[in-house]
Short mmCIF file of C-alpha atoms and ligand atoms in Angstrom, two decimals:
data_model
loop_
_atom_site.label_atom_id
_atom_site.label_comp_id
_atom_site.label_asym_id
_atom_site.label_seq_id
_atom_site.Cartn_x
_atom_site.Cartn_y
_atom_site.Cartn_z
CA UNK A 1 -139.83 -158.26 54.77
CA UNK A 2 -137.18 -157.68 57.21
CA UNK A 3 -135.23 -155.08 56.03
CA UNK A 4 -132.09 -153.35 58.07
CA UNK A 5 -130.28 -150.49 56.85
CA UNK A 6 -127.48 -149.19 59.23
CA UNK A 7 -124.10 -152.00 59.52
CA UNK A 8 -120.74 -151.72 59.53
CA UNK A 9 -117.79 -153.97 58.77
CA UNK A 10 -113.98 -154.09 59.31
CA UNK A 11 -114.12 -151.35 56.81
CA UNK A 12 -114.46 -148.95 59.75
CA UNK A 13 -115.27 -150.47 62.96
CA UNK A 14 -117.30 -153.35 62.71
CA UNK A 15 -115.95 -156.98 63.36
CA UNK A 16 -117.55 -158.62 60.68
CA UNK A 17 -115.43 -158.49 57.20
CA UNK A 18 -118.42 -157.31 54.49
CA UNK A 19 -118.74 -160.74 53.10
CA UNK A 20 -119.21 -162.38 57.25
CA UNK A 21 -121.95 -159.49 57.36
CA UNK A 22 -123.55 -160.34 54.81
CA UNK A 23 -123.74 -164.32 56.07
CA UNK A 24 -124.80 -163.52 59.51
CA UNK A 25 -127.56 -161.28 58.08
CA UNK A 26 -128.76 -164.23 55.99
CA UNK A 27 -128.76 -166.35 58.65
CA UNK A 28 -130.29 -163.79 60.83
CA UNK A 29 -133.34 -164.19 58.76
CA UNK A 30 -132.90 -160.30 57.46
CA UNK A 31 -134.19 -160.08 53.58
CA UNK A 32 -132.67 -156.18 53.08
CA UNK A 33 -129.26 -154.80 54.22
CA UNK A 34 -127.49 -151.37 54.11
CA UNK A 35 -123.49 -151.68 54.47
CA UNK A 36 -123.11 -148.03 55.90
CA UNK A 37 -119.80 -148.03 57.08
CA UNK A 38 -118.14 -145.04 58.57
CA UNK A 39 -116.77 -142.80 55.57
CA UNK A 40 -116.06 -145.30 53.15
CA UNK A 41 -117.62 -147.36 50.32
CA UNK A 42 -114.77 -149.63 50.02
CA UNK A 43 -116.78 -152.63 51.31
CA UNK A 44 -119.48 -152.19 48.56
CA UNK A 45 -117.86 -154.40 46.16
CA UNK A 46 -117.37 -157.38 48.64
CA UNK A 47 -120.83 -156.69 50.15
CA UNK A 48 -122.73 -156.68 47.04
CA UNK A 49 -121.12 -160.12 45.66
CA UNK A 50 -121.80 -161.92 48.73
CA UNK A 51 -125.08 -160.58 49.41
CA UNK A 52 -125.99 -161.60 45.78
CA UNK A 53 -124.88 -165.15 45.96
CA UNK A 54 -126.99 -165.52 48.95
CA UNK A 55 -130.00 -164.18 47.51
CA UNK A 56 -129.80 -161.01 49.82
CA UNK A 57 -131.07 -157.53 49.19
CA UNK A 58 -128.31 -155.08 49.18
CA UNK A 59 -128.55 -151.41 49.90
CA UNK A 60 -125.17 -149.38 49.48
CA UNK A 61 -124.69 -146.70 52.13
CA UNK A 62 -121.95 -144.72 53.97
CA UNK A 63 -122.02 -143.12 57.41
CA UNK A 64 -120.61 -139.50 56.71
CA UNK A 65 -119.17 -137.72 59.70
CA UNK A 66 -119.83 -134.37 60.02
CA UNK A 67 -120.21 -131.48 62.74
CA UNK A 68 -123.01 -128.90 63.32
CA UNK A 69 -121.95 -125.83 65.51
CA UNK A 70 -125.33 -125.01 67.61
CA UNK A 71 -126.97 -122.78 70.32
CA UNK A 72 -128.03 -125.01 73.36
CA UNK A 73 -129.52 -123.51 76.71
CA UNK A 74 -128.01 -120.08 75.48
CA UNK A 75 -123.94 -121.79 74.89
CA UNK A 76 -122.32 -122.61 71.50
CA UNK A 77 -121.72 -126.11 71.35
CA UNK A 78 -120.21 -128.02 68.30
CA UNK A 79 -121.77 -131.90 68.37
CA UNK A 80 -121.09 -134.58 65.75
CA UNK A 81 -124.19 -135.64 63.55
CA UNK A 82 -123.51 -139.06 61.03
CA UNK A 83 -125.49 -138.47 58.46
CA UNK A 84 -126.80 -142.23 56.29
CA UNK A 85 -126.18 -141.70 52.94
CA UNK A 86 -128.01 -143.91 50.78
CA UNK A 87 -127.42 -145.27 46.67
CA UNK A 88 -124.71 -141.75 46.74
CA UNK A 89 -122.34 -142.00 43.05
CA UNK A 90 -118.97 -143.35 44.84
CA UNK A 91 -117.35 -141.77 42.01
CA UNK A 92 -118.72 -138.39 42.34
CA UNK A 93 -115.65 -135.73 42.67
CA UNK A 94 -116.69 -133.52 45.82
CA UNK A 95 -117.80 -136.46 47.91
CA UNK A 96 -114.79 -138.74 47.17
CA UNK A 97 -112.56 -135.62 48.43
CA UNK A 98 -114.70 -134.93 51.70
CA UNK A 99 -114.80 -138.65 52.42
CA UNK A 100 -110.56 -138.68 52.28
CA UNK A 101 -110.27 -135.73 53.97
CA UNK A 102 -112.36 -137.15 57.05
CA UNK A 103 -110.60 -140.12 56.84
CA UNK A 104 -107.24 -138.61 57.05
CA UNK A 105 -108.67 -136.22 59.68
CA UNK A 106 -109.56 -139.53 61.64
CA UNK A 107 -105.95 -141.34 61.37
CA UNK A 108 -104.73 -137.95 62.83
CA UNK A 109 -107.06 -137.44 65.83
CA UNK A 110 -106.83 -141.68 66.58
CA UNK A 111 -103.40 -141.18 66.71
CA UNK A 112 -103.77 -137.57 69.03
CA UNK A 113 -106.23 -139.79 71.28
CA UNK A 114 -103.36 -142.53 71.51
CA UNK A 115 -100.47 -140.00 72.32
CA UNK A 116 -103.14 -138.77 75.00
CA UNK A 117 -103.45 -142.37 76.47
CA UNK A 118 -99.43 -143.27 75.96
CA UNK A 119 -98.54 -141.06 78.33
CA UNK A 120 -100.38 -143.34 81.42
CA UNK A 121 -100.40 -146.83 79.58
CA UNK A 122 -97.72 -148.61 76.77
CA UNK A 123 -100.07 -148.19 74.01
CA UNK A 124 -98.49 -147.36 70.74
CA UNK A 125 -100.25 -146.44 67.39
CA UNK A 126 -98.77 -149.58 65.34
CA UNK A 127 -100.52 -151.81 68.09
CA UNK A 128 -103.94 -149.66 67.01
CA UNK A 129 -103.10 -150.44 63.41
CA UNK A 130 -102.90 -154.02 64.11
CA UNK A 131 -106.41 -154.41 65.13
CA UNK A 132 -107.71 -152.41 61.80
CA UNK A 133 -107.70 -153.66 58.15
CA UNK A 134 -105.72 -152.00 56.12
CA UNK A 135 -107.11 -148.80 54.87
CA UNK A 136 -110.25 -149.23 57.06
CA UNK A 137 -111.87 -145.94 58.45
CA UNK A 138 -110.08 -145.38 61.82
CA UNK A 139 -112.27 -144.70 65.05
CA UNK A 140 -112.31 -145.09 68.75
CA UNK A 141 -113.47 -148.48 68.40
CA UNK A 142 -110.01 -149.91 66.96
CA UNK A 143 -108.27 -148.23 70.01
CA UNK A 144 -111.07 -149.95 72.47
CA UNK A 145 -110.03 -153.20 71.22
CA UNK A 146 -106.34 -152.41 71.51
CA UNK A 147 -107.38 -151.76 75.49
CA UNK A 148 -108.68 -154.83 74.81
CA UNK A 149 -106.17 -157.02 73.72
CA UNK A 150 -103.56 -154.90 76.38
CA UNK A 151 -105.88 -156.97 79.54
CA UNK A 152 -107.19 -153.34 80.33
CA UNK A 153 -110.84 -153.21 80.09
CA UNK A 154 -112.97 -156.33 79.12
CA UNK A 155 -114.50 -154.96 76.22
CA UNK A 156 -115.26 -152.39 73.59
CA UNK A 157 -118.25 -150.94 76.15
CA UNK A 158 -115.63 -150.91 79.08
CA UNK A 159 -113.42 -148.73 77.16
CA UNK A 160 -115.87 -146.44 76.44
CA UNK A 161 -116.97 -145.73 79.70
CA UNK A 162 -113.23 -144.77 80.66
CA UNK A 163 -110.48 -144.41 78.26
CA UNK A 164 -112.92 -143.27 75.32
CA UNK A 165 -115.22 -141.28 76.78
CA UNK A 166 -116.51 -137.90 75.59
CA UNK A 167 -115.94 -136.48 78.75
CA UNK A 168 -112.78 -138.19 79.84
CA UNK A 169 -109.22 -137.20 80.01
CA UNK A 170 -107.91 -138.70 76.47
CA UNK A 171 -111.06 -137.54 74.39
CA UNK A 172 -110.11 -135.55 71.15
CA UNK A 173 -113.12 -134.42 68.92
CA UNK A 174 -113.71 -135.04 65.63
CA UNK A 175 -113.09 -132.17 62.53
CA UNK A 176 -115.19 -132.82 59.56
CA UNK A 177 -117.28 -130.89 56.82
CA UNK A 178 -120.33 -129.13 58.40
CA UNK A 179 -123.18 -131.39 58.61
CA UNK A 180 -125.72 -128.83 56.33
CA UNK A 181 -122.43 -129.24 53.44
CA UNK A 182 -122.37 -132.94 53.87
CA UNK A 183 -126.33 -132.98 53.69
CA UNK A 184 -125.90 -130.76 50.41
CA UNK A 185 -122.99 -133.13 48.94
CA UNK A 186 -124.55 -136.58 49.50
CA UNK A 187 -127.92 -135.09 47.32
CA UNK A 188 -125.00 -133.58 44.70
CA UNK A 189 -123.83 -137.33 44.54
CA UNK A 190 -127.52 -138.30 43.89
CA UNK A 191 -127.54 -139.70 47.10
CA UNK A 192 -130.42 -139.83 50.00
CA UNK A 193 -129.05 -138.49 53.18
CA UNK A 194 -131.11 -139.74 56.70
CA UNK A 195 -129.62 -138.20 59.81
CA UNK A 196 -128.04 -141.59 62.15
CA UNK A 197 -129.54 -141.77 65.69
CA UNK A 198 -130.96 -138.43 66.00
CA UNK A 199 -131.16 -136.52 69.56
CA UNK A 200 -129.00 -139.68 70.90
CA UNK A 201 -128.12 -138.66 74.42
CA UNK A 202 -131.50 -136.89 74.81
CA UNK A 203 -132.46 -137.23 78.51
CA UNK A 204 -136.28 -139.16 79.42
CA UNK A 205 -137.05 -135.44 81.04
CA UNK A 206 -136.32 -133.28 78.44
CA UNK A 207 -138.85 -130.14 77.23
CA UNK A 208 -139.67 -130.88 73.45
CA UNK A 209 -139.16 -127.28 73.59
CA UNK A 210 -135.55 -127.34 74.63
CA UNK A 211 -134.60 -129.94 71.29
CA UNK A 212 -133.01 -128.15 68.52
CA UNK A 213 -135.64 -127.44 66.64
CA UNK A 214 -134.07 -124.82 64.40
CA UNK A 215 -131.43 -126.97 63.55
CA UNK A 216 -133.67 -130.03 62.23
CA UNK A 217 -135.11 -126.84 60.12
CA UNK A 218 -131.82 -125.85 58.69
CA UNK A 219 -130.82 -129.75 57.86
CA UNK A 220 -134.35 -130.40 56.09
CA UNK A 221 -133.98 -126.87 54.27
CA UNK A 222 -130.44 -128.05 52.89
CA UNK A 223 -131.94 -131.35 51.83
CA UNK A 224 -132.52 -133.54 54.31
CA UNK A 225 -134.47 -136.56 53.29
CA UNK A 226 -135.21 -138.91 56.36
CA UNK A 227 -134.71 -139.32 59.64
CA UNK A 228 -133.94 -143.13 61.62
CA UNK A 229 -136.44 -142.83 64.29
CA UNK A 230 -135.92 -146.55 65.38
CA UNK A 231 -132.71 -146.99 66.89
CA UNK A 232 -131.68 -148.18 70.14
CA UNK A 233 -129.83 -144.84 71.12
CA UNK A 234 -133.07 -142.72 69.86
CA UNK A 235 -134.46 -141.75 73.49
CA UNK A 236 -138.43 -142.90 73.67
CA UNK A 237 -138.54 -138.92 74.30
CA UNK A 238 -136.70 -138.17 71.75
CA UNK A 239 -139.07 -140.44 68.84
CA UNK A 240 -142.77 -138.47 69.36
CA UNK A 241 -141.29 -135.70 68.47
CA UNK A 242 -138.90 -136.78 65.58
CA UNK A 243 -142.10 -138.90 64.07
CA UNK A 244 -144.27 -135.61 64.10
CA UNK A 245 -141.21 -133.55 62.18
CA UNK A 246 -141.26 -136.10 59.59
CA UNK A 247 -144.64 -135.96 58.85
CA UNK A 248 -144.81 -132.53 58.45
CA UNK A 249 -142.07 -132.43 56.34
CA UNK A 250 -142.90 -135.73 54.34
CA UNK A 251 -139.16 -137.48 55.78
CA UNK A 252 -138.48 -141.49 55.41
CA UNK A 253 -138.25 -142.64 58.58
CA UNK A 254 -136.53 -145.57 58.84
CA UNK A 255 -135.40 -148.29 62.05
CA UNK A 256 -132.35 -150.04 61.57
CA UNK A 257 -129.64 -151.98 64.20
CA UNK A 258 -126.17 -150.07 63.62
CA UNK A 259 -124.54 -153.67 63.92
CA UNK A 260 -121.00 -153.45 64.62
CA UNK A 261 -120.69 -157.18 64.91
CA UNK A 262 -121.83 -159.82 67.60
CA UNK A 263 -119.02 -158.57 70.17
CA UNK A 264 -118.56 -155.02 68.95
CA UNK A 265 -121.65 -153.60 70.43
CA UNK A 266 -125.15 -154.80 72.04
CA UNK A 267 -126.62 -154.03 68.87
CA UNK A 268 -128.13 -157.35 67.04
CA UNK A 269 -128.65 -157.54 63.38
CA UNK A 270 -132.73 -156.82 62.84
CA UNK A 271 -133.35 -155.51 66.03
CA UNK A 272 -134.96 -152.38 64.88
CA UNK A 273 -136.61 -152.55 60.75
CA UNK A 274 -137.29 -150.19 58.33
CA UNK A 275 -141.04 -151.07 56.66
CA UNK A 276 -140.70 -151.94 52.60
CA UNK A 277 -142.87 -149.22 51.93
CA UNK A 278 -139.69 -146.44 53.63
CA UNK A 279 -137.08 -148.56 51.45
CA UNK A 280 -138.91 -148.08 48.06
CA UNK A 281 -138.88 -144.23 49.09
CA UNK A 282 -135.47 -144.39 49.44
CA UNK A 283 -134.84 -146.69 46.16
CA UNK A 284 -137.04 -144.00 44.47
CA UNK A 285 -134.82 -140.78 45.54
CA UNK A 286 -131.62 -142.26 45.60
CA UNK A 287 -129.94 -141.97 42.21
CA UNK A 288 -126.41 -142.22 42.58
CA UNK A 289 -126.31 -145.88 42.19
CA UNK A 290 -128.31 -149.08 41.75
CA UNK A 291 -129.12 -150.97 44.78
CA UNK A 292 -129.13 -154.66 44.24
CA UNK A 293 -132.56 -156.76 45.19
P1 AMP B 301 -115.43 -142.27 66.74
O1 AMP B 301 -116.00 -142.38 65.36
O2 AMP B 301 -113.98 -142.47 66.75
O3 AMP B 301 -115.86 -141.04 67.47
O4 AMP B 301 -116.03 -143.49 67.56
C1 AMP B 301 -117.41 -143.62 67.66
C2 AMP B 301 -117.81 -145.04 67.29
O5 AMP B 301 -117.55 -145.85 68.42
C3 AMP B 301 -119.27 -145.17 66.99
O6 AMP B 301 -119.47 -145.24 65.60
C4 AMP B 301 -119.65 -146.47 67.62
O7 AMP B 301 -119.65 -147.48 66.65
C5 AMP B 301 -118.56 -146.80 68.59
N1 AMP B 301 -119.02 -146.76 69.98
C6 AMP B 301 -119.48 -145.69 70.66
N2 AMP B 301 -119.78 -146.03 71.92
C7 AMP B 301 -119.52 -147.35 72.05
C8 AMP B 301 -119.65 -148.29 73.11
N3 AMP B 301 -120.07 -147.92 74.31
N4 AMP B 301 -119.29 -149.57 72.85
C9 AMP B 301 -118.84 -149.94 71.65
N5 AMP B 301 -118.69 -149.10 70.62
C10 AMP B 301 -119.04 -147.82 70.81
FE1 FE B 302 -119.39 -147.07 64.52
FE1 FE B 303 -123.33 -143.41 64.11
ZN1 ZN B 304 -123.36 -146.50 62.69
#
């Protein structure tokens, strides 16, 4: 069973609206797919119907920003973890209020990133808006494909590497709820939170003694149930390591392909699986909501 459980749509920043996601997983041969798009559930609905009438499995899921504030090589650092959040109530009061807040949060930073970039290039934020659906979850990605559409960079990678880089001259970092609150919300809401791409960014080299140990500790203590081992960005390095800390702790582990669409980003629909037995797991925590098979 081929079973995928991280996409987004033009909800946040994928390309594909939830129903063209759901048609290009069919045809991708996938039997099981997650909609997980970035702080929103408002491509459930659409998802769900579609997936339905093409005899597709459908998982509902949300990407929840958040922020953890750790100790690295002896400096305070404050990183952003996206934590899956599988079958969470989309009703449920708390959740519904963190989710707005981040998304407000988002508009405002997308538009402090753009103010950042207007003063080199003729970007404005109503040209962002126009490449996002209305009331989709604002990120980076809908200012990459303004850069885009402005003959700038030749795609959503390009921008990255310049304009929207961490590092680079226009970057403005996230504010969200702290990643051990979100991890305590999402299992409030009845819902089964898996930390996204773990250690992403983790270099071939690195000690297993220098990975942040302590703070995989404090997320599983708050309620952490899973980790997605198989990922593209998960570092080889990075996956020994991650594999051992579920087993000791009895995690899901789960692989899945973080599509974005076909141009949005390298990653391909089924590229990386999560095995049936990790998915009943998850159907067997998760009791926010139904998932539809
Ligand atoms: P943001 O949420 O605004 O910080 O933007 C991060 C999002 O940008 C991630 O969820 C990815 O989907 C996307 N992203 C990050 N790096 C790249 C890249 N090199 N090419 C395309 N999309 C990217
Ligand atoms: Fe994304
Ligand atoms: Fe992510
Ligand atoms: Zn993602």
């Amino acid at each position: 069973m081929i079973i995928d459980l991280h996409t987004h749509s033009t909800r946040s920043d994928g390309l594909d609206t939830p129903s063209q996601l759901m048609e290009n997983a069919a045809e991708a041969g996938l039997e099981v797919i997650a909609l997980t798009d970035h702080d929103t559930v408002s491509g459930w609905d659409e998802a769900r119907a579609k997936a339905k009438a093409l005899g597709l499995g459908f998982v509902p899921g949300i990407e929840v920003t958040s922020v953890s504030d750790i100790e690295r090589f002896g400096k305070k650092i404050r990183i952003s973890v996206h934590l899956l959040a599988y079958l969470p109530d989309p009703e449920h009061n708390a959740l519904e209020i963190v989710l707005g807040d981040t998304v407000a949060t988002r508009e405002a930073r997308g538009r402090a990133i753009v103010e950042k970039l207007a003063e080199q290039i003729p970007i404005t934020w109503e040209m962002v808006l126009d490449h996002l659906d209305k009331g989709a979850t604002i990120g980076r990605p809908a200012i990459a494909d303004t850069l885009v559409t402005m003959g700038l960079v030749h795609d959503r990678s390009a921008a990255f590497e310049y304009y929207l880089s961490t590092d680079g001259p226009f970057y403005v970092s996230h504010s969200a709820v702290s990643t051990i609150d979100a991890i305590g919300l999402i299992r409030q809401a009845g819902g089964v939170p898996v930390i996204a791409h773990p250690l992403k960014g983790v270099g071939p080299n690195t000690d297993p003694e220098d990975l942040p140990m302590d703070h995989f500790q404090e997320m599983i203590a708050a309620g952490l149930q899973g980790v997605e081992v198989y990922h593209r960005d998960v570092p080889e390095a990075a996956r020994k390591w991650l594999l051992e800390l579920a087993a000791k702790h009895d995690l899901v582990v789960t692989g899945s392909s973080d599509y974005h669409g076909v141009e949005g980003k390298p990653n391909q629909l089924g590229e990386n699986t999560t095995s049936q037995e990790m998915l009943e797991r998850i159907l067997k925590l998760g009791t926010g909501t139904k998932a539809s098979l």
